PDB file of C-alpha atoms in Angstrom:
ATOM      1  CA  ASP A   1     -20.913  -4.241   4.036  1.00  0.00           C
ATOM      2  CA  PHE A   2     -17.810  -5.145   6.006  1.00  0.00           C
ATOM      3  CA  ILE A   3     -16.255  -1.713   5.462  1.00  0.00           C
ATOM      4  CA  ARG A   4     -19.432   0.032   6.588  1.00  0.00           C
ATOM      5  CA  VAL A   5     -19.689  -1.997   9.798  1.00  0.00           C
ATOM      6  CA  ALA A   6     -15.944  -1.761  10.555  1.00  0.00           C
ATOM      7  CA  LYS A   7     -15.905   2.010  10.120  1.00  0.00           C
ATOM      8  CA  SER A   8     -18.972   2.391  12.327  1.00  0.00           C
ATOM      9  CA  MET A   9     -16.871   0.709  15.059  1.00  0.00           C
ATOM     10  CA  GLY A  10     -13.943   3.093  14.553  1.00  0.00           C
ATOM     11  CA  PHE A  11     -11.714   0.846  12.455  1.00  0.00           C
ATOM     12  CA  LYS A  12      -9.675   1.841   9.434  1.00  0.00           C
ATOM     13  CA  VAL A  13      -9.547  -0.794   6.700  1.00  0.00           C
ATOM     14  CA  ILE A  14      -6.449  -1.577   4.639  1.00  0.00           C
ATOM     15  CA  ILE A  15      -6.462  -4.361   2.040  1.00  0.00           C
ATOM     16  CA  ASP A  16      -3.832  -6.375   0.236  1.00  0.00           C
ATOM     17  CA  GLY A  17      -3.171  -5.267  -3.347  1.00  0.00           C
ATOM     18  CA  VAL A  18      -1.636  -8.039  -5.464  1.00  0.00           C
ATOM     19  CA  PHE A  19      -0.819  -6.309  -8.749  1.00  0.00           C
ATOM     20  CA  ASN A  20       2.057  -8.522  -9.875  1.00  0.00           C
ATOM     21  CA  HIS A  21       0.281 -11.811 -10.639  1.00  0.00           C
ATOM     22  CA  THR A  22      -3.027 -13.662 -10.448  1.00  0.00           C
ATOM     23  CA  GLY A  23      -4.065 -17.238  -9.876  1.00  0.00           C
ATOM     24  CA  THR A  24      -4.735 -19.594 -12.770  1.00  0.00           C
ATOM     25  CA  GLU A  25      -8.466 -19.444 -12.008  1.00  0.00           C
ATOM     26  CA  HIS A  26      -8.618 -15.690 -12.621  1.00  0.00           C
ATOM     27  CA  PRO A  27     -11.131 -15.072 -15.451  1.00  0.00           C
ATOM     28  CA  ALA A  28      -8.527 -13.233 -17.542  1.00  0.00           C
ATOM     29  CA  PHE A  29      -6.014 -16.066 -17.366  1.00  0.00           C
ATOM     30  CA  ARG A  30      -8.672 -18.691 -18.063  1.00  0.00           C
ATOM     31  CA  ASP A  31      -9.632 -16.714 -21.157  1.00  0.00           C
ATOM     32  CA  VAL A  32      -5.998 -16.566 -22.309  1.00  0.00           C
ATOM     33  CA  ARG A  33      -5.598 -20.306 -21.793  1.00  0.00           C
ATOM     34  CA  ALA A  34      -8.793 -20.999 -23.757  1.00  0.00           C
ATOM     35  CA  LYS A  35      -8.365 -18.523 -26.633  1.00  0.00           C
ATOM     36  CA  GLY A  36      -4.617 -18.041 -26.871  1.00  0.00           C
ATOM     37  CA  LYS A  37      -3.509 -15.061 -28.954  1.00  0.00           C
ATOM     38  CA  GLU A  38      -7.144 -14.203 -29.706  1.00  0.00           C
ATOM     39  CA  SER A  39      -7.926 -13.464 -26.055  1.00  0.00           C
ATOM     40  CA  ARG A  40      -8.493  -9.801 -25.257  1.00  0.00           C
ATOM     41  CA  PHE A  41      -6.228 -10.411 -22.257  1.00  0.00           C
ATOM     42  CA  ALA A  42      -3.417 -11.926 -24.340  1.00  0.00           C
ATOM     43  CA  ASP A  43      -1.014  -9.080 -23.526  1.00  0.00           C
ATOM     44  CA  TRP A  44      -1.630  -9.191 -19.762  1.00  0.00           C
ATOM     45  CA  TYR A  45       0.620 -12.121 -18.889  1.00  0.00           C
ATOM     46  CA  GLU A  46       4.234 -13.098 -19.508  1.00  0.00           C
ATOM     47  CA  ILE A  47       3.517 -15.782 -22.105  1.00  0.00           C
ATOM     48  CA  THR A  48       6.688 -17.584 -23.133  1.00  0.00           C
ATOM     49  CA  SER A  49       5.123 -19.887 -25.740  1.00  0.00           C
ATOM     50  CA  TRP A  50       1.739 -20.048 -27.433  1.00  0.00           C
ATOM     51  CA  GLU A  51       2.267 -23.515 -28.928  1.00  0.00           C
ATOM     52  CA  PRO A  52       2.658 -25.349 -26.670  1.00  0.00           C
ATOM     53  CA  PHE A  53       1.125 -22.898 -24.206  1.00  0.00           C
ATOM     54  CA  ASP A  54       3.541 -21.815 -21.475  1.00  0.00           C
ATOM     55  CA  TYR A  55       4.057 -18.797 -19.236  1.00  0.00           C
ATOM     56  CA  GLU A  56       6.084 -17.380 -16.369  1.00  0.00           C
ATOM     57  CA  GLY A  57       4.888 -18.185 -12.854  1.00  0.00           C
ATOM     58  CA  TRP A  58       5.756 -16.119  -9.788  1.00  0.00           C
ATOM     59  CA  TRP A  59       9.016 -17.536  -8.427  1.00  0.00           C
ATOM     60  CA  GLY A  60       8.436 -20.542 -10.667  1.00  0.00           C
ATOM     61  CA  PHE A  61       5.002 -21.349  -9.202  1.00  0.00           C
ATOM     62  CA  LYS A  62       2.820 -22.108 -12.221  1.00  0.00           C
ATOM     63  CA  SER A  63      -0.297 -21.546 -10.114  1.00  0.00           C
ATOM     64  CA  LEU A  64       0.554 -17.813 -10.062  1.00  0.00           C
ATOM     65  CA  PRO A  65       1.028 -16.443 -13.605  1.00  0.00           C
ATOM     66  CA  VAL A  66       2.788 -13.071 -13.587  1.00  0.00           C
ATOM     67  CA  PHE A  67       1.867  -9.912 -15.447  1.00  0.00           C
ATOM     68  CA  ARG A  68       4.017  -8.652 -18.313  1.00  0.00           C
ATOM     69  CA  LYS A  69       6.243  -5.698 -17.361  1.00  0.00           C
ATOM     70  CA  ASP A  70       8.175  -2.977 -19.189  1.00  0.00           C
ATOM     71  CA  GLU A  71      10.276   0.019 -18.199  1.00  0.00           C
ATOM     72  CA  THR A  72       7.935   2.582 -19.781  1.00  0.00           C
ATOM     73  CA  ASN A  73       4.827   2.100 -17.635  1.00  0.00           C
ATOM     74  CA  GLY A  74       5.819  -0.762 -15.354  1.00  0.00           C
ATOM     75  CA  ILE A  75       2.743  -2.805 -16.235  1.00  0.00           C
ATOM     76  CA  ALA A  76       3.121  -3.350 -19.978  1.00  0.00           C
ATOM     77  CA  SER A  77      -0.509  -3.816 -20.992  1.00  0.00           C
ATOM     78  CA  ASP A  78      -2.580  -0.639 -21.316  1.00  0.00           C
ATOM     79  CA  SER A  79      -5.809  -2.523 -20.626  1.00  0.00           C
ATOM     80  CA  LEU A  80      -4.336  -4.211 -17.557  1.00  0.00           C
ATOM     81  CA  ARG A  81      -3.148  -0.881 -16.145  1.00  0.00           C
ATOM     82  CA  GLU A  82      -6.629   0.541 -16.622  1.00  0.00           C
ATOM     83  CA  HIS A  83      -8.119  -2.553 -14.990  1.00  0.00           C
ATOM     84  CA  ILE A  84      -5.886  -2.107 -11.920  1.00  0.00           C
ATOM     85  CA  PHE A  85      -6.791   1.579 -11.781  1.00  0.00           C
ATOM     86  CA  ALA A  86     -10.486   0.630 -11.948  1.00  0.00           C
ATOM     87  CA  VAL A  87     -10.016  -1.880  -9.118  1.00  0.00           C
ATOM     88  CA  THR A  88      -8.328   0.868  -7.111  1.00  0.00           C
ATOM     89  CA  ARG A  89     -11.192   3.330  -7.668  1.00  0.00           C
ATOM     90  CA  ARG A  90     -13.780   0.670  -6.872  1.00  0.00           C
ATOM     91  CA  TRP A  91     -12.308  -0.124  -3.450  1.00  0.00           C
ATOM     92  CA  MET A  92     -11.477   3.464  -2.498  1.00  0.00           C
ATOM     93  CA  ASP A  93     -14.728   5.120  -3.620  1.00  0.00           C
ATOM     94  CA  PRO A  94     -17.265   2.322  -4.116  1.00  0.00           C
ATOM     95  CA  ASN A  95     -20.141   4.470  -5.381  1.00  0.00           C
ATOM     96  CA  GLY A  96     -17.937   6.873  -7.344  1.00  0.00           C
ATOM     97  CA  ASP A  97     -19.402   9.997  -5.759  1.00  0.00           C
ATOM     98  CA  GLY A  98     -16.051  11.584  -4.948  1.00  0.00           C
ATOM     99  CA  ASP A  99     -16.409  10.902  -1.216  1.00  0.00           C
ATOM    100  CA  PRO A 100     -13.923   8.181  -0.133  1.00  0.00           C
ATOM    101  CA  SER A 101     -15.417   7.772   3.348  1.00  0.00           C
ATOM    102  CA  ASP A 102     -17.273   4.623   2.250  1.00  0.00           C
ATOM    103  CA  GLY A 103     -14.109   3.051   0.841  1.00  0.00           C
ATOM    104  CA  ILE A 104     -10.957   1.460   2.173  1.00  0.00           C
ATOM    105  CA  ASP A 105      -8.365   3.603   3.935  1.00  0.00           C
ATOM    106  CA  GLY A 106      -5.221   2.231   2.367  1.00  0.00           C
ATOM    107  CA  TRP A 107      -3.250  -0.528   0.728  1.00  0.00           C
ATOM    108  CA  ARG A 108      -0.606  -3.086   1.601  1.00  0.00           C
ATOM    109  CA  LEU A 109       1.079  -4.006  -1.675  1.00  0.00           C
ATOM    110  CA  ASP A 110       2.309  -7.526  -2.379  1.00  0.00           C
ATOM    111  CA  VAL A 111       5.835  -8.005  -3.852  1.00  0.00           C
ATOM    112  CA  PRO A 112       5.872  -4.438  -5.268  1.00  0.00           C
ATOM    113  CA  ASN A 113       9.619  -4.608  -5.946  1.00  0.00           C
ATOM    114  CA  GLU A 114       8.809  -6.996  -8.816  1.00  0.00           C
ATOM    115  CA  VAL A 115       6.902  -4.250 -10.650  1.00  0.00           C
ATOM    116  CA  PRO A 116       8.981  -1.351 -12.072  1.00  0.00           C
ATOM    117  CA  ILE A 117       8.649   1.698  -9.844  1.00  0.00           C
ATOM    118  CA  VAL A 118       7.297   3.875 -12.666  1.00  0.00           C
ATOM    119  CA  PHE A 119       3.978   2.039 -12.301  1.00  0.00           C
ATOM    120  CA  TRP A 120       3.783   2.779  -8.584  1.00  0.00           C
ATOM    121  CA  THR A 121       4.374   6.473  -9.235  1.00  0.00           C
ATOM    122  CA  GLN A 122       1.366   6.544 -11.575  1.00  0.00           C
ATOM    123  CA  TRP A 123      -0.721   4.414  -9.245  1.00  0.00           C
ATOM    124  CA  ARG A 124       0.134   6.534  -6.201  1.00  0.00           C
ATOM    125  CA  GLU A 125      -1.048   9.674  -8.019  1.00  0.00           C
ATOM    126  CA  LEU A 126      -4.421   8.007  -8.572  1.00  0.00           C
ATOM    127  CA  VAL A 127      -4.681   6.814  -4.952  1.00  0.00           C
ATOM    128  CA  LYS A 128      -3.868  10.210  -3.478  1.00  0.00           C
ATOM    129  CA  SER A 129      -6.251  11.958  -5.899  1.00  0.00           C
ATOM    130  CA  ILE A 130      -9.079   9.839  -4.486  1.00  0.00           C
ATOM    131  CA  ASN A 131      -8.054  10.096  -0.830  1.00  0.00           C
ATOM    132  CA  PRO A 132      -4.988  12.164   0.106  1.00  0.00           C
ATOM    133  CA  ASN A 133      -4.955  10.486   3.536  1.00  0.00           C
ATOM    134  CA  ALA A 134      -4.885   6.922   2.195  1.00  0.00           C
ATOM    135  CA  TYR A 135      -2.056   4.859   3.673  1.00  0.00           C
ATOM    136  CA  VAL A 136       0.178   2.973   1.226  1.00  0.00           C
ATOM    137  CA  SER A 137       2.657   0.378   2.499  1.00  0.00           C
ATOM    138  CA  GLY A 138       4.803  -1.903   0.336  1.00  0.00           C
ATOM    139  CA  GLU A 139       6.052  -5.384   1.146  1.00  0.00           C
ATOM    140  CA  ILE A 140       9.801  -4.749   0.930  1.00  0.00           C
ATOM    141  CA  TRP A 141      12.113  -7.048   2.891  1.00  0.00           C
ATOM    142  CA  THR A 142      15.300  -4.952   2.665  1.00  0.00           C
ATOM    143  CA  ARG A 143      16.245  -1.298   3.006  1.00  0.00           C
ATOM    144  CA  ALA A 144      13.777   0.606   0.886  1.00  0.00           C
ATOM    145  CA  GLU A 145      14.611   4.299   0.644  1.00  0.00           C
ATOM    146  CA  GLU A 146      14.141   4.293  -3.150  1.00  0.00           C
ATOM    147  CA  TYR A 147      10.492   3.268  -2.684  1.00  0.00           C
ATOM    148  CA  LEU A 148       9.563   5.830  -0.039  1.00  0.00           C
ATOM    149  CA  GLY A 149       8.037   9.182  -0.869  1.00  0.00           C
ATOM    150  CA  SER A 150       6.165  10.603  -3.825  1.00  0.00           C
ATOM    151  CA  GLN A 151       7.645   8.046  -6.226  1.00  0.00           C
ATOM    152  CA  ALA A 152       5.919   5.121  -4.523  1.00  0.00           C
ATOM    153  CA  PHE A 153       4.879   4.429  -0.902  1.00  0.00           C
ATOM    154  CA  ASP A 154       4.230   6.183   2.394  1.00  0.00           C
ATOM    155  CA  ALA A 155       5.852   3.280   4.253  1.00  0.00           C
ATOM    156  CA  VAL A 156       7.029  -0.290   3.900  1.00  0.00           C
ATOM    157  CA  MET A 157       6.648  -3.402   6.008  1.00  0.00           C
ATOM    158  CA  ASN A 158       9.614  -2.616   8.230  1.00  0.00           C
ATOM    159  CA  TYR A 159      11.469  -5.920   8.333  1.00  0.00           C
ATOM    160  CA  GLU A 160      14.592  -3.827   8.877  1.00  0.00           C
ATOM    161  CA  PHE A 161      13.110  -3.060  12.301  1.00  0.00           C
ATOM    162  CA  ALA A 162      12.329  -6.716  12.991  1.00  0.00           C
ATOM    163  CA  LYS A 163      15.729  -8.160  12.038  1.00  0.00           C
ATOM    164  CA  PRO A 164      17.903  -6.355  14.616  1.00  0.00           C
ATOM    165  CA  ALA A 165      15.177  -6.431  17.276  1.00  0.00           C
ATOM    166  CA  ILE A 166      14.897 -10.213  17.044  1.00  0.00           C
ATOM    167  CA  ALA A 167      18.683 -10.641  16.872  1.00  0.00           C
ATOM    168  CA  TRP A 168      19.082  -8.610  20.064  1.00  0.00           C
ATOM    169  CA  VAL A 169      16.381 -10.224  22.176  1.00  0.00           C
ATOM    170  CA  ALA A 170      16.217 -13.769  20.754  1.00  0.00           C
ATOM    171  CA  ASN A 171      19.744 -14.727  19.744  1.00  0.00           C
ATOM    172  CA  ARG A 172      22.285 -16.354  22.029  1.00  0.00           C
ATOM    173  CA  GLU A 173      25.512 -17.005  20.104  1.00  0.00           C
ATOM    174  CA  GLN A 174      24.822 -14.349  17.444  1.00  0.00           C
ATOM    175  CA  LYS A 175      23.254 -11.818  19.759  1.00  0.00           C
ATOM    176  CA  LEU A 176      23.539  -8.165  18.755  1.00  0.00           C
ATOM    177  CA  THR A 177      24.546  -5.638  21.371  1.00  0.00           C
ATOM    178  CA  ALA A 178      22.142  -2.889  22.372  1.00  0.00           C
ATOM    179  CA  SER A 179      24.470  -0.273  20.876  1.00  0.00           C
ATOM    180  CA  GLU A 180      24.518  -2.108  17.525  1.00  0.00           C
ATOM    181  CA  VAL A 181      20.716  -2.321  17.468  1.00  0.00           C
ATOM    182  CA  ASP A 182      20.539   1.393  18.239  1.00  0.00           C
ATOM    183  CA  ARG A 183      23.011   2.128  15.427  1.00  0.00           C
ATOM    184  CA  ARG A 184      20.906   0.195  12.906  1.00  0.00           C
ATOM    185  CA  PHE A 185      17.723   1.979  13.925  1.00  0.00           C
ATOM    186  CA  ALA A 186      19.515   5.335  13.693  1.00  0.00           C
ATOM    187  CA  GLU A 187      20.761   4.469  10.220  1.00  0.00           C
ATOM    188  CA  LEU A 188      17.190   3.903   9.036  1.00  0.00           C
ATOM    189  CA  ARG A 189      16.120   7.233  10.478  1.00  0.00           C
ATOM    190  CA  LEU A 190      18.896   8.919   8.507  1.00  0.00           C
ATOM    191  CA  VAL A 191      18.222   7.316   5.109  1.00  0.00           C
ATOM    192  CA  TYR A 192      14.407   7.246   5.149  1.00  0.00           C
ATOM    193  CA  PRO A 193      12.292  10.355   4.458  1.00  0.00           C
ATOM    194  CA  ALA A 194      11.299  12.141   7.650  1.00  0.00           C
ATOM    195  CA  ALA A 195       7.620  11.819   6.753  1.00  0.00           C
ATOM    196  CA  SER A 196       7.904   8.037   6.423  1.00  0.00           C
ATOM    197  CA  ILE A 197       9.528   7.309   9.792  1.00  0.00           C
ATOM    198  CA  PRO A 198       6.373   7.876  11.925  1.00  0.00           C
ATOM    199  CA  VAL A 199       4.270   5.608   9.687  1.00  0.00           C
ATOM    200  CA  MET A 200       6.665   2.739   8.998  1.00  0.00           C
ATOM    201  CA  GLN A 201       4.894  -0.594   9.437  1.00  0.00           C
ATOM    202  CA  ASN A 202       6.950  -1.885  12.375  1.00  0.00           C
ATOM    203  CA  LEU A 203       6.415  -5.618  12.682  1.00  0.00           C
ATOM    204  CA  LEU A 204       8.178  -8.532  14.356  1.00  0.00           C
ATOM    205  CA  ASP A 205       6.559 -11.460  12.559  1.00  0.00           C
ATOM    206  CA  SER A 206       4.034 -11.913   9.763  1.00  0.00           C
ATOM    207  CA  HIS A 207       2.170 -14.435   7.631  1.00  0.00           C
ATOM    208  CA  ASP A 208       5.475 -15.069   5.819  1.00  0.00           C
ATOM    209  CA  THR A 209       7.659 -15.851   8.874  1.00  0.00           C
ATOM    210  CA  ASP A 210       7.670 -18.084  11.899  1.00  0.00           C
ATOM    211  CA  ARG A 211       5.954 -16.587  14.934  1.00  0.00           C
ATOM    212  CA  ILE A 212       7.832 -14.438  17.426  1.00  0.00           C
ATOM    213  CA  ALA A 213       7.766 -16.929  20.302  1.00  0.00           C
ATOM    214  CA  SER A 214       9.076 -19.674  18.008  1.00  0.00           C
ATOM    215  CA  MET A 215      11.803 -17.400  16.638  1.00  0.00           C
ATOM    216  CA  ILE A 216      12.927 -16.961  20.231  1.00  0.00           C
ATOM    217  CA  LYS A 217      12.742 -20.712  20.879  1.00  0.00           C
ATOM    218  CA  ASN A 218      14.906 -21.301  17.760  1.00  0.00           C
ATOM    219  CA  PRO A 219      17.604 -18.618  18.038  1.00  0.00           C
ATOM    220  CA  ASP A 220      20.673 -17.772  15.944  1.00  0.00           C
ATOM    221  CA  ARG A 221      19.070 -18.129  12.535  1.00  0.00           C
ATOM    222  CA  PRO A 222      19.072 -15.462   9.838  1.00  0.00           C
ATOM    223  CA  TYR A 223      15.676 -13.755   9.931  1.00  0.00           C
ATOM    224  CA  ASN A 224      13.041 -15.897   8.177  1.00  0.00           C
ATOM    225  CA  GLU A 225      15.469 -18.645   7.182  1.00  0.00           C
ATOM    226  CA  ARG A 226      15.528 -22.371   8.042  1.00  0.00           C
ATOM    227  CA  ASN A 227      12.087 -22.106   9.621  1.00  0.00           C
ATOM    228  CA  ARG A 228       9.895 -24.264   7.374  1.00  0.00           C
ATOM    229  CA  GLU A 229       9.461 -27.745   8.774  1.00  0.00           C
ATOM    230  CA  GLN A 230       8.501 -29.171   5.378  1.00  0.00           C
ATOM    231  CA  GLU A 231      11.954 -28.249   4.037  1.00  0.00           C
ATOM    232  CA  GLY A 232      13.642 -30.587   6.521  1.00  0.00           C
ATOM    233  CA  HIS A 233      15.408 -28.019   8.696  1.00  0.00           C
ATOM    234  CA  PRO A 234      15.704 -28.898  12.389  1.00  0.00           C
ATOM    235  CA  TYR A 235      13.107 -26.707  14.064  1.00  0.00           C
ATOM    236  CA  ASP A 236      11.476 -26.972  17.468  1.00  0.00           C
ATOM    237  CA  SER A 237       7.850 -26.012  16.909  1.00  0.00           C
ATOM    238  CA  GLY A 238       6.714 -27.107  20.350  1.00  0.00           C
ATOM    239  CA  ARG A 239       5.160 -24.818  22.915  1.00  0.00           C
ATOM    240  CA  PRO A 240       7.592 -22.083  24.049  1.00  0.00           C
ATOM    241  CA  ASP A 241       8.489 -22.010  27.710  1.00  0.00           C
ATOM    242  CA  PRO A 242       8.054 -19.059  30.113  1.00  0.00           C
ATOM    243  CA  GLU A 243      11.520 -17.690  29.324  1.00  0.00           C
ATOM    244  CA  HIS A 244      10.680 -17.450  25.608  1.00  0.00           C
ATOM    245  CA  TYR A 245       7.454 -15.643  26.401  1.00  0.00           C
ATOM    246  CA  ARG A 246       9.287 -13.285  28.753  1.00  0.00           C
ATOM    247  CA  ARG A 247      11.523 -12.287  25.850  1.00  0.00           C
ATOM    248  CA  GLN A 248       8.494 -11.853  23.577  1.00  0.00           C
ATOM    249  CA  ARG A 249       7.023  -9.422  26.096  1.00  0.00           C
ATOM    250  CA  LEU A 250      10.284  -7.483  26.030  1.00  0.00           C
ATOM    251  CA  LEU A 251      10.025  -7.250  22.234  1.00  0.00           C
ATOM    252  CA  ALA A 252       6.425  -6.043  22.460  1.00  0.00           C
ATOM    253  CA  LEU A 253       7.437  -3.414  25.000  1.00  0.00           C
ATOM    254  CA  MET A 254      10.213  -2.302  22.647  1.00  0.00           C
ATOM    255  CA  GLN A 255       7.883  -2.255  19.627  1.00  0.00           C
ATOM    256  CA  MET A 256       5.018  -0.204  21.018  1.00  0.00           C
ATOM    257  CA  PRO A 257       6.748   3.113  21.841  1.00  0.00           C
ATOM    258  CA  HIS A 258       9.179   2.847  18.900  1.00  0.00           C
ATOM    259  CA  GLU A 259       8.695   5.556  16.301  1.00  0.00           C
ATOM    260  CA  GLY A 260       6.496   4.140  13.575  1.00  0.00           C
ATOM    261  CA  ALA A 261       3.233   2.185  13.345  1.00  0.00           C
ATOM    262  CA  PRO A 262       3.422  -1.103  15.298  1.00  0.00           C
ATOM    263  CA  MET A 263       1.859  -4.108  13.591  1.00  0.00           C
ATOM    264  CA  ILE A 264       0.792  -7.120  15.640  1.00  0.00           C
ATOM    265  CA  TYR A 265       0.399 -10.320  13.634  1.00  0.00           C
ATOM    266  CA  TYR A 266      -2.820 -11.880  14.865  1.00  0.00           C
ATOM    267  CA  GLY A 267      -2.325 -14.298  17.726  1.00  0.00           C
ATOM    268  CA  ALA A 268       0.956 -12.919  19.035  1.00  0.00           C
ATOM    269  CA  GLU A 269      -1.039 -11.165  21.729  1.00  0.00           C
ATOM    270  CA  VAL A 270      -2.471 -14.463  23.024  1.00  0.00           C
ATOM    271  CA  GLY A 271       0.746 -16.497  22.817  1.00  0.00           C
ATOM    272  CA  MET A 272       0.324 -18.341  19.532  1.00  0.00           C
ATOM    273  CA  TRP A 273       3.494 -20.002  18.259  1.00  0.00           C
ATOM    274  CA  GLY A 274       4.646 -22.024  15.259  1.00  0.00           C
ATOM    275  CA  ALA A 275       7.061 -22.467  12.374  1.00  0.00           C
ATOM    276  CA  SER A 276       6.688 -20.617   9.087  1.00  0.00           C
ATOM    277  CA  ASP A 277       3.992 -21.104   6.447  1.00  0.00           C
ATOM    278  CA  PRO A 278       1.640 -22.943   6.750  1.00  0.00           C
ATOM    279  CA  VAL A 279       1.923 -23.519  10.525  1.00  0.00           C
ATOM    280  CA  ASN A 280       1.984 -19.783  11.269  1.00  0.00           C
ATOM    281  CA  ARG A 281      -1.417 -19.346   9.593  1.00  0.00           C
ATOM    282  CA  LYS A 282      -3.456 -21.426  12.021  1.00  0.00           C
ATOM    283  CA  PRO A 283      -6.845 -19.945  12.944  1.00  0.00           C
ATOM    284  CA  MET A 284      -6.924 -17.336  15.669  1.00  0.00           C
ATOM    285  CA  LEU A 285      -7.416 -18.559  19.238  1.00  0.00           C
ATOM    286  CA  TRP A 286     -10.478 -17.024  20.864  1.00  0.00           C
ATOM    287  CA  LYS A 287     -11.371 -17.342  24.531  1.00  0.00           C
ATOM    288  CA  ASP A 288     -15.063 -17.921  23.824  1.00  0.00           C
ATOM    289  CA  LEU A 289     -14.236 -21.002  21.697  1.00  0.00           C
ATOM    290  CA  GLU A 290     -12.364 -22.817  24.468  1.00  0.00           C
ATOM    291  CA  PRO A 291     -11.894 -25.618  25.278  1.00  0.00           C
ATOM    292  CA  TYR A 292     -10.231 -26.679  22.025  1.00  0.00           C
ATOM    293  CA  GLU A 293      -9.687 -30.312  21.054  1.00  0.00           C
ATOM    294  CA  GLU A 294      -6.112 -30.100  22.365  1.00  0.00           C
ATOM    295  CA  PRO A 295      -6.559 -27.730  25.322  1.00  0.00           C
ATOM    296  CA  GLU A 296      -2.970 -28.108  26.505  1.00  0.00           C
ATOM    297  CA  GLU A 297      -1.744 -26.864  23.104  1.00  0.00           C
ATOM    298  CA  ASN A 298      -4.461 -24.348  22.212  1.00  0.00           C
ATOM    299  CA  PHE A 299      -5.575 -21.750  24.698  1.00  0.00           C
ATOM    300  CA  VAL A 300      -5.468 -18.010  25.140  1.00  0.00           C
ATOM    301  CA  ASP A 301      -2.488 -16.974  27.271  1.00  0.00           C
ATOM    302  CA  LYS A 302      -4.198 -14.535  29.616  1.00  0.00           C
ATOM    303  CA  GLU A 303      -0.908 -13.158  30.963  1.00  0.00           C
ATOM    304  CA  MET A 304       0.356 -12.401  27.447  1.00  0.00           C
ATOM    305  CA  LEU A 305      -2.925 -10.779  26.429  1.00  0.00           C
ATOM    306  CA  ALA A 306      -2.919  -8.570  29.524  1.00  0.00           C
ATOM    307  CA  PHE A 307       0.656  -7.488  28.756  1.00  0.00           C
ATOM    308  CA  TYR A 308      -0.133  -6.576  25.137  1.00  0.00           C
ATOM    309  CA  ARG A 309      -3.142  -4.588  26.293  1.00  0.00           C
ATOM    310  CA  ALA A 310      -0.954  -2.714  28.768  1.00  0.00           C
ATOM    311  CA  ALA A 311       1.764  -2.120  26.155  1.00  0.00           C
ATOM    312  CA  THR A 312      -0.693  -0.738  23.594  1.00  0.00           C
ATOM    313  CA  ARG A 313      -2.253   1.493  26.243  1.00  0.00           C
ATOM    314  CA  LEU A 314       1.251   2.761  27.027  1.00  0.00           C
ATOM    315  CA  ARG A 315       1.675   3.706  23.381  1.00  0.00           C
TER     316      ARG A 315
END
């Protein structure tokens, strides 16, 4: 229903594909926990011990059991691979009639570097057979030329765009020069496939980082480091001042005409700020919901919104 309404309004819809792990409440994992080796999903997960029952969790988080991998097919279990392929078909062509217009338009793939690339090659072939124009972007935090092209993805979340951009505009003591930023961007254009450059997912912040305005308020940190208040790092998560917002507008102006596909993390356009997860995931601020309980801390920045509208029109 959502896809139908969104497409009637002119939107394209891209969803998050998490094909590396599940939660512990996933029906397959619950079945494995209950039935052990007798579960029909027993070969899906990286089980390290059946008695007592134990398994690998993503980055050690036991709430996120990871799938078993191999170098032959990437995803080791035949039935799990077929399940993921079925999920892919279901979202891309919901009624299975061969017309993908009623399905999603692409995928953003979670931690794809933790799944051997041979799986993504197989999966990409399926995706493009359903909809050759589907957009596939992987969450890769470093240079990613080995993932771009027919072996895997059309694009990646371009954190390699964000890192020098932030260091140039936000930093004080560790500020990059304009010529160094230009050199880094040029290097990416040289090593990435020509077809990927125009569709790279150019972002500045995301659900995994602190927000742009707060990055600027807390300069001279490695990108996405020392920005979680719960970890005890000194971090000023108060409201940015006009100078910080001026620099954010400069970044937005730099982002919009840059070659690639600009991604705005919700709320940047209305001046939202905050440290990294979970503060950066506060609900969106909407003008028609004002006044909020703390109006001095929560309101739509009309000047910022007008600037983002102008910048996107410029693009």
